[in-house]
PDB file of C-alpha atoms in Angstrom:
ATOM      1  CA  MET A   1     -80.615 -61.351 -11.864  1.00 57.00           C
ATOM      2  CA  MET A   2     -78.913 -58.377 -10.317  1.00 58.00           C
ATOM      3  CA  GLY A   3     -77.909 -60.530  -7.353  1.00 59.00           C
ATOM      4  CA  LEU A   4     -76.375 -63.170  -9.597  1.00 56.00           C
ATOM      5  CA  TYR A   5     -74.625 -60.444 -11.631  1.00 58.00           C
ATOM      6  CA  LYS A   6     -73.142 -58.855  -8.506  1.00 59.00           C
ATOM      7  CA  LYS A   7     -72.112 -62.291  -7.199  1.00 59.00           C
ATOM      8  CA  TYR A   8     -70.281 -63.380 -10.369  1.00 57.00           C
ATOM      9  CA  SER A   9     -68.919 -59.938 -11.178  1.00 61.00           C
ATOM     10  CA  GLY A  10     -67.448 -59.824  -7.685  1.00 64.00           C
ATOM     11  CA  LYS A  11     -65.728 -63.188  -8.260  1.00 65.00           C
ATOM     12  CA  LEU A  12     -64.310 -62.016 -11.601  1.00 67.00           C
ATOM     13  CA  LYS A  13     -63.050 -58.823  -9.997  1.00 71.00           C
ATOM     14  CA  TYR A  14     -61.456 -60.873  -7.199  1.00 74.00           C
ATOM     15  CA  LYS A  15     -59.781 -63.205  -9.727  1.00 78.00           C
ATOM     16  CA  GLY A  16     -58.537 -60.201 -11.709  1.00 80.00           C
ATOM     17  CA  LYS A  17     -56.867 -58.730  -8.632  1.00 84.00           C
ATOM     18  CA  ILE A  18     -55.150 -62.040  -7.818  1.00 86.00           C
ATOM     19  CA  ARG A  19     -53.907 -62.307 -11.406  1.00 87.00           C
ATOM     20  CA  ASN A  20     -52.521 -58.773 -11.304  1.00 88.00           C
ATOM     21  CA  VAL A  21     -50.756 -59.439  -7.995  1.00 90.00           C
ATOM     22  CA  ILE A  22     -49.165 -62.642  -9.370  1.00 92.00           C
ATOM     23  CA  LEU A  23     -48.064 -60.864 -12.567  1.00 92.00           C
ATOM     24  CA  ALA A  24     -46.619 -57.981 -10.535  1.00 93.00           C
ATOM     25  CA  ALA A  25     -44.717 -60.427  -8.304  1.00 93.00           C
ATOM     26  CA  VAL A  26     -43.299 -62.299 -11.327  1.00 94.00           C
ATOM     27  CA  LEU A  27     -42.259 -59.059 -13.077  1.00 93.00           C
ATOM     28  CA  PHE A  28     -40.702 -57.711  -9.873  1.00 94.00           C
ATOM     29  CA  THR A  29     -38.714 -60.940  -9.434  1.00 94.00           C
ATOM     30  CA  ILE A  30     -37.469 -60.821 -13.050  1.00 94.00           C
ATOM     31  CA  ALA A  31     -36.506 -57.150 -12.683  1.00 92.00           C
ATOM     32  CA  LEU A  32     -34.697 -57.912  -9.406  1.00 92.00           C
ATOM     33  CA  VAL A  33     -32.704 -60.785 -10.949  1.00 93.00           C
ATOM     34  CA  THR A  34     -31.889 -58.674 -14.029  1.00 91.00           C
ATOM     35  CA  LEU A  35     -30.749 -55.599 -12.125  1.00 91.00           C
ATOM     36  CA  PHE A  36     -28.835 -57.373  -9.343  1.00 90.00           C
ATOM     37  CA  PRO A  37     -25.586 -57.875 -11.364  1.00 89.00           C
ATOM     38  CA  ILE A  38     -25.603 -54.166 -12.271  1.00 89.00           C
ATOM     39  CA  TYR A  39     -26.172 -53.201  -8.624  1.00 89.00           C
ATOM     40  CA  TYR A  40     -23.425 -55.589  -7.480  1.00 86.00           C
ATOM     41  CA  MET A  41     -20.991 -54.162 -10.042  1.00 87.00           C
ATOM     42  CA  ALA A  42     -21.693 -50.550  -9.094  1.00 87.00           C
ATOM     43  CA  ILE A  43     -21.781 -51.021  -5.334  1.00 86.00           C
ATOM     44  CA  SER A  44     -18.571 -53.098  -5.364  1.00 84.00           C
ATOM     45  CA  SER A  45     -16.744 -50.297  -7.146  1.00 84.00           C
ATOM     46  CA  PHE A  46     -17.458 -47.890  -4.288  1.00 84.00           C
ATOM     47  CA  GLY A  47     -16.180 -50.214  -1.569  1.00 75.00           C
ATOM     48  CA  ALA A  48     -12.654 -50.411  -0.273  1.00 71.00           C
ATOM     49  CA  PRO A  49     -10.473 -52.782  -2.344  1.00 66.00           C
ATOM     50  CA  THR A  50      -9.711 -54.987   0.674  1.00 63.00           C
ATOM     51  CA  GLU A  51     -13.356 -55.099   1.724  1.00 62.00           C
ATOM     52  CA  ALA A  52     -14.656 -56.079  -1.733  1.00 59.00           C
ATOM     53  CA  GLY A  53     -12.245 -59.004  -1.944  1.00 59.00           C
ATOM     54  CA  GLY A  54     -13.090 -60.363   1.509  1.00 61.00           C
ATOM     55  CA  ALA A  55     -15.111 -63.522   2.112  1.00 58.00           C
ATOM     56  CA  SER A  56     -17.469 -61.675   4.460  1.00 61.00           C
ATOM     57  CA  TYR A  57     -18.313 -58.970   1.926  1.00 64.00           C
ATOM     58  CA  SER A  58     -21.849 -57.624   2.267  1.00 69.00           C
ATOM     59  CA  LEU A  59     -24.092 -56.121  -0.390  1.00 72.00           C
ATOM     60  CA  ILE A  60     -23.717 -52.684   1.251  1.00 75.00           C
ATOM     61  CA  PRO A  61     -20.091 -51.550   1.801  1.00 70.00           C
ATOM     62  CA  LYS A  62     -19.209 -50.275   5.244  1.00 73.00           C
ATOM     63  CA  HIS A  63     -17.189 -47.385   3.812  1.00 76.00           C
ATOM     64  CA  PHE A  64     -17.869 -45.650   0.487  1.00 81.00           C
ATOM     65  CA  THR A  65     -14.718 -44.513  -1.270  1.00 83.00           C
ATOM     66  CA  LEU A  66     -13.485 -43.619  -4.759  1.00 86.00           C
ATOM     67  CA  ASP A  67     -10.118 -45.329  -4.247  1.00 85.00           C
ATOM     68  CA  SER A  68     -11.039 -48.100  -6.662  1.00 85.00           C
ATOM     69  CA  TYR A  69     -11.636 -45.560  -9.445  1.00 88.00           C
ATOM     70  CA  LYS A  70      -8.300 -43.854  -8.681  1.00 89.00           C
ATOM     71  CA  PHE A  71      -6.637 -47.280  -8.732  1.00 88.00           C
ATOM     72  CA  PHE A  72      -8.205 -48.103 -12.093  1.00 88.00           C
ATOM     73  CA  PHE A  73      -6.831 -45.004 -13.813  1.00 89.00           C
ATOM     74  CA  SER A  74      -3.413 -45.256 -12.121  1.00 88.00           C
ATOM     75  CA  PHE A  75      -3.043 -49.015 -12.690  1.00 87.00           C
ATOM     76  CA  SER A  76      -1.848 -48.602 -16.273  1.00 85.00           C
ATOM     77  CA  THR A  77      -0.770 -45.702 -18.471  1.00 88.00           C
ATOM     78  CA  TYR A  78      -3.291 -47.007 -21.013  1.00 90.00           C
ATOM     79  CA  SER A  79      -6.356 -47.185 -18.727  1.00 88.00           C
ATOM     80  CA  PHE A  80      -7.902 -44.091 -20.316  1.00 89.00           C
ATOM     81  CA  ARG A  81      -6.844 -45.181 -23.798  1.00 92.00           C
ATOM     82  CA  TRP A  82      -8.759 -48.457 -23.413  1.00 92.00           C
ATOM     83  CA  LEU A  83     -11.942 -46.398 -23.141  1.00 92.00           C
ATOM     84  CA  LEU A  84     -10.974 -44.256 -26.143  1.00 93.00           C
ATOM     85  CA  ASN A  85     -10.191 -47.370 -28.183  1.00 93.00           C
ATOM     86  CA  SER A  86     -13.616 -48.839 -27.402  1.00 93.00           C
ATOM     87  CA  LEU A  87     -15.323 -45.539 -28.239  1.00 92.00           C
ATOM     88  CA  LEU A  88     -13.443 -45.190 -31.538  1.00 94.00           C
ATOM     89  CA  VAL A  89     -14.000 -48.800 -32.652  1.00 94.00           C
ATOM     90  CA  ALA A  90     -17.694 -48.844 -31.684  1.00 93.00           C
ATOM     91  CA  SER A  91     -18.344 -45.471 -33.357  1.00 93.00           C
ATOM     92  CA  VAL A  92     -16.631 -46.394 -36.645  1.00 95.00           C
ATOM     93  CA  VAL A  93     -18.414 -49.757 -36.821  1.00 95.00           C
ATOM     94  CA  THR A  94     -21.779 -48.149 -36.025  1.00 93.00           C
ATOM     95  CA  ILE A  95     -21.464 -45.423 -38.690  1.00 95.00           C
ATOM     96  CA  SER A  96     -20.195 -47.910 -41.254  1.00 95.00           C
ATOM     97  CA  ASN A  97     -23.035 -50.351 -40.590  1.00 94.00           C
ATOM     98  CA  VAL A  98     -25.698 -47.655 -40.832  1.00 94.00           C
ATOM     99  CA  ILE A  99     -24.353 -46.429 -44.199  1.00 94.00           C
ATOM    100  CA  PHE A 100     -23.552 -49.725 -45.922  1.00 94.00           C
ATOM    101  CA  ALA A 101     -26.455 -51.727 -44.497  1.00 93.00           C
ATOM    102  CA  THR A 102     -28.853 -48.965 -45.595  1.00 92.00           C
ATOM    103  CA  LEU A 103     -27.526 -48.985 -49.156  1.00 93.00           C
ATOM    104  CA  ALA A 104     -27.439 -52.798 -49.389  1.00 93.00           C
ATOM    105  CA  GLY A 105     -30.895 -53.138 -47.824  1.00 92.00           C
ATOM    106  CA  TYR A 106     -32.361 -50.599 -50.244  1.00 91.00           C
ATOM    107  CA  ALA A 107     -30.779 -52.408 -53.212  1.00 92.00           C
ATOM    108  CA  PHE A 108     -32.212 -55.774 -52.143  1.00 92.00           C
ATOM    109  CA  ALA A 109     -35.645 -54.284 -51.399  1.00 90.00           C
ATOM    110  CA  LYS A 110     -36.282 -51.860 -54.269  1.00 88.00           C
ATOM    111  CA  LEU A 111     -33.836 -52.579 -57.091  1.00 88.00           C
ATOM    112  CA  ARG A 112     -33.908 -55.504 -59.456  1.00 85.00           C
ATOM    113  CA  PHE A 113     -30.513 -56.668 -60.726  1.00 86.00           C
ATOM    114  CA  PRO A 114     -29.121 -59.999 -61.966  1.00 89.00           C
ATOM    115  CA  GLY A 115     -28.560 -62.417 -59.093  1.00 88.00           C
ATOM    116  CA  CYS A 116     -30.556 -60.359 -56.568  1.00 89.00           C
ATOM    117  CA  LYS A 117     -32.358 -63.374 -55.110  1.00 89.00           C
ATOM    118  CA  VAL A 118     -29.191 -65.495 -55.149  1.00 92.00           C
ATOM    119  CA  PHE A 119     -27.173 -62.850 -53.281  1.00 91.00           C
ATOM    120  CA  PHE A 120     -29.946 -62.447 -50.714  1.00 91.00           C
ATOM    121  CA  PHE A 121     -30.112 -66.223 -50.238  1.00 92.00           C
ATOM    122  CA  VAL A 122     -26.341 -66.260 -49.637  1.00 91.00           C
ATOM    123  CA  LEU A 123     -26.844 -63.446 -47.117  1.00 90.00           C
ATOM    124  CA  LEU A 124     -29.445 -65.504 -45.248  1.00 90.00           C
ATOM    125  CA  VAL A 125     -27.136 -68.543 -45.232  1.00 91.00           C
ATOM    126  CA  ALA A 126     -24.284 -66.394 -43.874  1.00 89.00           C
ATOM    127  CA  MET A 127     -26.543 -65.268 -41.019  1.00 89.00           C
ATOM    128  CA  MET A 128     -26.979 -68.894 -39.950  1.00 88.00           C
ATOM    129  CA  VAL A 129     -23.225 -69.500 -39.540  1.00 87.00           C
ATOM    130  CA  PRO A 130     -22.273 -69.324 -35.826  1.00 85.00           C
ATOM    131  CA  TYR A 131     -20.024 -66.449 -34.816  1.00 80.00           C
ATOM    132  CA  GLN A 132     -17.347 -68.752 -33.394  1.00 80.00           C
ATOM    133  CA  VAL A 133     -16.980 -70.677 -36.673  1.00 84.00           C
ATOM    134  CA  THR A 134     -15.773 -67.599 -38.572  1.00 87.00           C
ATOM    135  CA  GLN A 135     -13.180 -66.524 -36.022  1.00 87.00           C
ATOM    136  CA  VAL A 136     -10.368 -68.905 -37.108  1.00 88.00           C
ATOM    137  CA  PRO A 137     -10.471 -68.048 -40.857  1.00 89.00           C
ATOM    138  CA  LEU A 138     -10.826 -64.368 -39.980  1.00 91.00           C
ATOM    139  CA  TYR A 139      -7.809 -64.568 -37.681  1.00 91.00           C
ATOM    140  CA  ILE A 140      -5.735 -66.264 -40.410  1.00 92.00           C
ATOM    141  CA  LEU A 141      -6.796 -63.594 -42.928  1.00 91.00           C
ATOM    142  CA  ILE A 142      -6.043 -60.647 -40.639  1.00 91.00           C
ATOM    143  CA  VAL A 143      -2.841 -61.926 -39.029  1.00 89.00           C
ATOM    144  CA  ASN A 144      -1.178 -64.213 -41.595  1.00 89.00           C
ATOM    145  CA  VAL A 145      -2.389 -62.816 -44.936  1.00 91.00           C
ATOM    146  CA  LEU A 146      -3.028 -59.087 -44.435  1.00 90.00           C
ATOM    147  CA  LYS A 147      -0.624 -58.769 -41.460  1.00 90.00           C
ATOM    148  CA  ILE A 148      -2.586 -55.932 -39.846  1.00 89.00           C
ATOM    149  CA  GLN A 149      -2.880 -57.384 -36.352  1.00 88.00           C
ATOM    150  CA  ASP A 150      -2.707 -54.982 -33.430  1.00 89.00           C
ATOM    151  CA  THR A 151      -4.182 -52.113 -35.474  1.00 92.00           C
ATOM    152  CA  TYR A 152      -7.507 -50.290 -35.523  1.00 93.00           C
ATOM    153  CA  MET A 153      -8.174 -51.741 -38.988  1.00 93.00           C
ATOM    154  CA  ALA A 154      -7.950 -55.254 -37.567  1.00 92.00           C
ATOM    155  CA  LEU A 155     -10.473 -54.340 -34.860  1.00 93.00           C
ATOM    156  CA  VAL A 156     -13.119 -52.831 -37.149  1.00 93.00           C
ATOM    157  CA  ALA A 157     -12.682 -54.668 -40.478  1.00 91.00           C
ATOM    158  CA  PRO A 158     -14.697 -57.865 -39.716  1.00 90.00           C
ATOM    159  CA  THR A 159     -17.795 -55.908 -38.594  1.00 90.00           C
ATOM    160  CA  LEU A 160     -17.859 -52.898 -40.928  1.00 92.00           C
ATOM    161  CA  VAL A 161     -21.184 -54.254 -42.189  1.00 91.00           C
ATOM    162  CA  THR A 162     -23.072 -57.263 -40.825  1.00 91.00           C
ATOM    163  CA  CYS A 163     -25.555 -59.579 -42.518  1.00 91.00           C
ATOM    164  CA  TYR A 164     -28.104 -59.004 -39.778  1.00 91.00           C
ATOM    165  CA  ASN A 165     -28.184 -55.233 -40.319  1.00 92.00           C
ATOM    166  CA  VAL A 166     -28.542 -55.679 -44.095  1.00 93.00           C
ATOM    167  CA  PHE A 167     -31.416 -58.089 -43.505  1.00 92.00           C
ATOM    168  CA  LEU A 168     -33.024 -55.699 -40.999  1.00 91.00           C
ATOM    169  CA  ALA A 169     -32.793 -52.763 -43.431  1.00 92.00           C
ATOM    170  CA  LYS A 170     -34.073 -54.828 -46.339  1.00 91.00           C
ATOM    171  CA  GLN A 171     -37.128 -55.994 -44.409  1.00 89.00           C
ATOM    172  CA  PHE A 172     -37.998 -52.416 -43.457  1.00 89.00           C
ATOM    173  CA  PHE A 173     -37.461 -50.934 -46.920  1.00 90.00           C
ATOM    174  CA  THR A 174     -39.668 -53.638 -48.430  1.00 89.00           C
ATOM    175  CA  SER A 175     -42.576 -52.192 -46.447  1.00 86.00           C
ATOM    176  CA  LEU A 176     -42.029 -48.696 -47.908  1.00 86.00           C
ATOM    177  CA  PRO A 177     -44.579 -47.882 -50.648  1.00 86.00           C
ATOM    178  CA  THR A 178     -42.965 -48.339 -54.066  1.00 86.00           C
ATOM    179  CA  SER A 179     -45.266 -45.640 -55.461  1.00 87.00           C
ATOM    180  CA  ILE A 180     -43.291 -42.982 -53.551  1.00 85.00           C
ATOM    181  CA  ILE A 181     -40.052 -44.072 -55.192  1.00 85.00           C
ATOM    182  CA  GLU A 182     -41.684 -44.300 -58.630  1.00 86.00           C
ATOM    183  CA  SER A 183     -43.085 -40.769 -58.210  1.00 87.00           C
ATOM    184  CA  ALA A 184     -39.619 -39.497 -57.314  1.00 86.00           C
ATOM    185  CA  LYS A 185     -38.182 -41.126 -60.449  1.00 86.00           C
ATOM    186  CA  ILE A 186     -40.842 -39.446 -62.605  1.00 87.00           C
ATOM    187  CA  GLU A 187     -39.891 -36.101 -61.025  1.00 84.00           C
ATOM    188  CA  GLY A 188     -36.299 -36.701 -62.131  1.00 84.00           C
ATOM    189  CA  CYS A 189     -34.659 -37.875 -58.878  1.00 86.00           C
ATOM    190  CA  SER A 190     -31.613 -40.109 -59.217  1.00 87.00           C
ATOM    191  CA  GLN A 191     -31.171 -43.180 -57.016  1.00 86.00           C
ATOM    192  CA  PRO A 192     -28.726 -41.437 -54.601  1.00 87.00           C
ATOM    193  CA  MET A 193     -31.208 -38.534 -54.216  1.00 89.00           C
ATOM    194  CA  ILE A 194     -34.080 -40.959 -53.598  1.00 89.00           C
ATOM    195  CA  VAL A 195     -32.111 -42.692 -50.856  1.00 88.00           C
ATOM    196  CA  TRP A 196     -30.935 -39.451 -49.221  1.00 89.00           C
ATOM    197  CA  LYS A 197     -34.061 -37.289 -49.635  1.00 87.00           C
ATOM    198  CA  ILE A 198     -36.846 -39.876 -49.279  1.00 87.00           C
ATOM    199  CA  VAL A 199     -35.746 -43.254 -47.903  1.00 88.00           C
ATOM    200  CA  VAL A 200     -33.482 -42.068 -45.082  1.00 88.00           C
ATOM    201  CA  PRO A 201     -35.988 -39.535 -43.590  1.00 87.00           C
ATOM    202  CA  LEU A 202     -38.695 -42.240 -43.597  1.00 86.00           C
ATOM    203  CA  SER A 203     -36.343 -44.721 -41.917  1.00 86.00           C
ATOM    204  CA  LYS A 204     -35.082 -42.795 -38.885  1.00 84.00           C
ATOM    205  CA  THR A 205     -36.578 -45.321 -36.491  1.00 83.00           C
ATOM    206  CA  ILE A 206     -34.971 -48.426 -37.987  1.00 86.00           C
ATOM    207  CA  LEU A 207     -31.662 -46.623 -38.504  1.00 88.00           C
ATOM    208  CA  SER A 208     -31.655 -45.534 -34.852  1.00 85.00           C
ATOM    209  CA  VAL A 209     -32.401 -49.064 -33.659  1.00 86.00           C
ATOM    210  CA  MET A 210     -29.639 -50.368 -35.921  1.00 90.00           C
ATOM    211  CA  ALA A 211     -27.188 -47.798 -34.532  1.00 89.00           C
ATOM    212  CA  ILE A 212     -28.040 -48.594 -30.895  1.00 87.00           C
ATOM    213  CA  MET A 213     -27.819 -52.359 -31.291  1.00 88.00           C
ATOM    214  CA  THR A 214     -24.584 -52.174 -33.303  1.00 92.00           C
ATOM    215  CA  PHE A 215     -22.892 -49.794 -30.856  1.00 91.00           C
ATOM    216  CA  LEU A 216     -23.866 -51.872 -27.823  1.00 88.00           C
ATOM    217  CA  GLY A 217     -22.746 -55.095 -29.483  1.00 90.00           C
ATOM    218  CA  GLU A 218     -19.402 -53.699 -30.602  1.00 91.00           C
ATOM    219  CA  TRP A 219     -18.738 -52.011 -27.252  1.00 91.00           C
ATOM    220  CA  ASN A 220     -19.252 -55.303 -25.399  1.00 89.00           C
ATOM    221  CA  THR A 221     -17.175 -57.427 -27.788  1.00 90.00           C
ATOM    222  CA  PHE A 222     -14.342 -59.200 -26.009  1.00 90.00           C
ATOM    223  CA  PHE A 223     -13.238 -62.230 -28.027  1.00 89.00           C
ATOM    224  CA  TRP A 224     -12.143 -60.602 -31.317  1.00 92.00           C
ATOM    225  CA  PRO A 225     -10.122 -57.712 -29.758  1.00 92.00           C
ATOM    226  CA  PHE A 226      -8.534 -60.263 -27.437  1.00 91.00           C
ATOM    227  CA  LEU A 227      -7.419 -62.313 -30.466  1.00 90.00           C
ATOM    228  CA  VAL A 228      -5.909 -59.560 -32.626  1.00 91.00           C
ATOM    229  CA  CYS A 229      -4.473 -57.157 -30.004  1.00 88.00           C
ATOM    230  CA  ASN A 230      -0.998 -58.011 -28.735  1.00 86.00           C
ATOM    231  CA  SER A 231       0.010 -54.711 -27.174  1.00 89.00           C
ATOM    232  CA  GLU A 232      -1.656 -53.174 -24.133  1.00 88.00           C
ATOM    233  CA  SER A 233      -2.049 -49.837 -25.927  1.00 89.00           C
ATOM    234  CA  MET A 234      -4.432 -51.272 -28.549  1.00 91.00           C
ATOM    235  CA  GLN A 235      -6.706 -53.119 -26.142  1.00 91.00           C
ATOM    236  CA  THR A 236     -10.326 -52.114 -25.713  1.00 92.00           C
ATOM    237  CA  ILE A 237     -11.814 -51.608 -22.268  1.00 91.00           C
ATOM    238  CA  GLN A 238     -13.350 -55.102 -22.205  1.00 89.00           C
ATOM    239  CA  VAL A 239      -9.945 -56.682 -22.856  1.00 91.00           C
ATOM    240  CA  GLY A 240      -8.116 -54.218 -20.626  1.00 90.00           C
ATOM    241  CA  LEU A 241     -10.168 -55.271 -17.597  1.00 89.00           C
ATOM    242  CA  LYS A 242      -8.635 -58.745 -17.713  1.00 87.00           C
ATOM    243  CA  ASN A 243      -5.295 -57.159 -16.762  1.00 87.00           C
ATOM    244  CA  PHE A 244      -6.642 -56.742 -13.228  1.00 85.00           C
ATOM    245  CA  SER A 245      -6.751 -60.519 -12.790  1.00 81.00           C
ATOM    246  CA  PHE A 246      -3.592 -62.471 -11.961  1.00 80.00           C
ATOM    247  CA  ALA A 247      -2.795 -66.088 -11.200  1.00 74.00           C
ATOM    248  CA  ASN A 248      -2.940 -65.674  -7.430  1.00 76.00           C
ATOM    249  CA  THR A 249      -5.133 -62.599  -6.945  1.00 76.00           C
ATOM    250  CA  THR A 250      -7.619 -60.258  -8.587  1.00 79.00           C
ATOM    251  CA  TYR A 251      -8.042 -56.524  -8.078  1.00 83.00           C
ATOM    252  CA  PHE A 252     -11.770 -56.986  -7.800  1.00 82.00           C
ATOM    253  CA  ALA A 253     -12.954 -53.519  -6.771  1.00 83.00           C
ATOM    254  CA  PRO A 254     -10.838 -51.638  -9.384  1.00 85.00           C
ATOM    255  CA  MET A 255     -12.066 -54.103 -11.998  1.00 87.00           C
ATOM    256  CA  MET A 256     -15.648 -53.335 -10.997  1.00 87.00           C
ATOM    257  CA  ALA A 257     -14.829 -49.613 -11.152  1.00 88.00           C
ATOM    258  CA  GLY A 258     -13.611 -50.055 -14.729  1.00 89.00           C
ATOM    259  CA  ALA A 259     -16.684 -52.111 -15.598  1.00 90.00           C
ATOM    260  CA  THR A 260     -18.949 -49.399 -14.144  1.00 90.00           C
ATOM    261  CA  ILE A 261     -17.189 -46.706 -16.184  1.00 90.00           C
ATOM    262  CA  SER A 262     -17.423 -48.844 -19.323  1.00 88.00           C
ATOM    263  CA  ALA A 263     -21.168 -49.326 -18.788  1.00 88.00           C
ATOM    264  CA  LEU A 264     -21.914 -45.600 -18.561  1.00 88.00           C
ATOM    265  CA  PRO A 265     -21.780 -44.871 -22.345  1.00 85.00           C
ATOM    266  CA  MET A 266     -24.248 -47.671 -22.992  1.00 82.00           C
ATOM    267  CA  PHE A 267     -26.697 -46.358 -20.398  1.00 83.00           C
ATOM    268  CA  ILE A 268     -26.386 -42.816 -21.786  1.00 85.00           C
ATOM    269  CA  LEU A 269     -26.884 -44.008 -25.362  1.00 81.00           C
ATOM    270  CA  PHE A 270     -29.858 -46.196 -24.510  1.00 78.00           C
ATOM    271  CA  PHE A 271     -31.755 -43.651 -22.440  1.00 81.00           C
ATOM    272  CA  SER A 272     -31.036 -40.786 -24.881  1.00 79.00           C
ATOM    273  CA  LEU A 273     -32.407 -42.837 -27.809  1.00 75.00           C
ATOM    274  CA  GLN A 274     -34.988 -44.796 -25.821  1.00 74.00           C
ATOM    275  CA  LYS A 275     -37.834 -43.259 -27.819  1.00 75.00           C
ATOM    276  CA  TYR A 276     -36.508 -44.615 -31.123  1.00 73.00           C
ATOM    277  CA  PHE A 277     -35.626 -47.962 -29.569  1.00 70.00           C
ATOM    278  CA  LEU A 278     -39.191 -48.500 -28.326  1.00 69.00           C
ATOM    279  CA  GLU A 279     -40.628 -47.353 -31.655  1.00 69.00           C
ATOM    280  CA  GLY A 280     -38.570 -50.098 -33.286  1.00 61.00           C
ATOM    281  CA  VAL A 281     -41.024 -52.631 -31.863  1.00 56.00           C
ATOM    282  CA  THR A 282     -43.589 -51.337 -34.399  1.00 56.00           C
ATOM    283  CA  VAL A 283     -41.026 -51.060 -37.165  1.00 54.00           C
ATOM    284  CA  GLY A 284     -43.281 -52.790 -39.669  1.00 50.00           C
ATOM    285  CA  ALA A 285     -46.049 -50.194 -39.356  1.00 47.00           C
ATOM    286  CA  VAL A 286     -45.545 -47.529 -42.026  1.00 47.00           C
ATOM    287  CA  LYS A 287     -47.957 -44.708 -42.574  1.00 47.00           C
ATOM    288  CA  GLY A 288     -48.910 -44.182 -46.202  1.00 41.00           C
TER     289      GLY A 288
END
């Protein structure tokens, strides 16, 4: 019996090692494919502009230089403003979404008012509409009706609060014990005090995830700012980078330098709030 046990246990152990090696190889390949564009962007920004645009360009530049970064900031008088515009727009949209989506999600989850289910159904239907479908009516509203094109209001207005964030907040608040809210009401708390003193402290994880996802999404948006911004001074960094491309040539290395600079805030934000982002995976687990 012991011999048979050792024989079969040895086979299982051998199969387990092979499985782990295969899984490690697959994960390493996926990580390599995922990280290669980031590596290519960063390493291209440190090469000489003429070298990066050459047909014989290698993955490791022969000479490391910061000329591409100097070129990026000296290319236009608005190079630095493009970054500030992106930071301002992404910050306003993020704060607005956290506030309004929290209030709307709490109302759908814990309050009962006429038409609650109908409004939530409309919200779900709105989530199913593709992003591209809404761009034409939004453009007509902003440019032809409100006439606020080429302003910060035009950049932030369509995304001040999104259906997805309201849905995300509502799903989380539904899992909060109603008994806590009822106890607060008995103690004399008003609805604003319940939201501020009880709901928000219990929802730091979901609010952090919402803030990260909203900021990253707004920072990377290209199509809407490209539609409503006519002047170079109002462009965001994602739109500003297209100015480095012309009909017969492209300033590739300076463009990669700008892309590397624009990616830094996202890396800083993600790694500084990584703890909350990972906790968002277990967002449905609430301790009583």
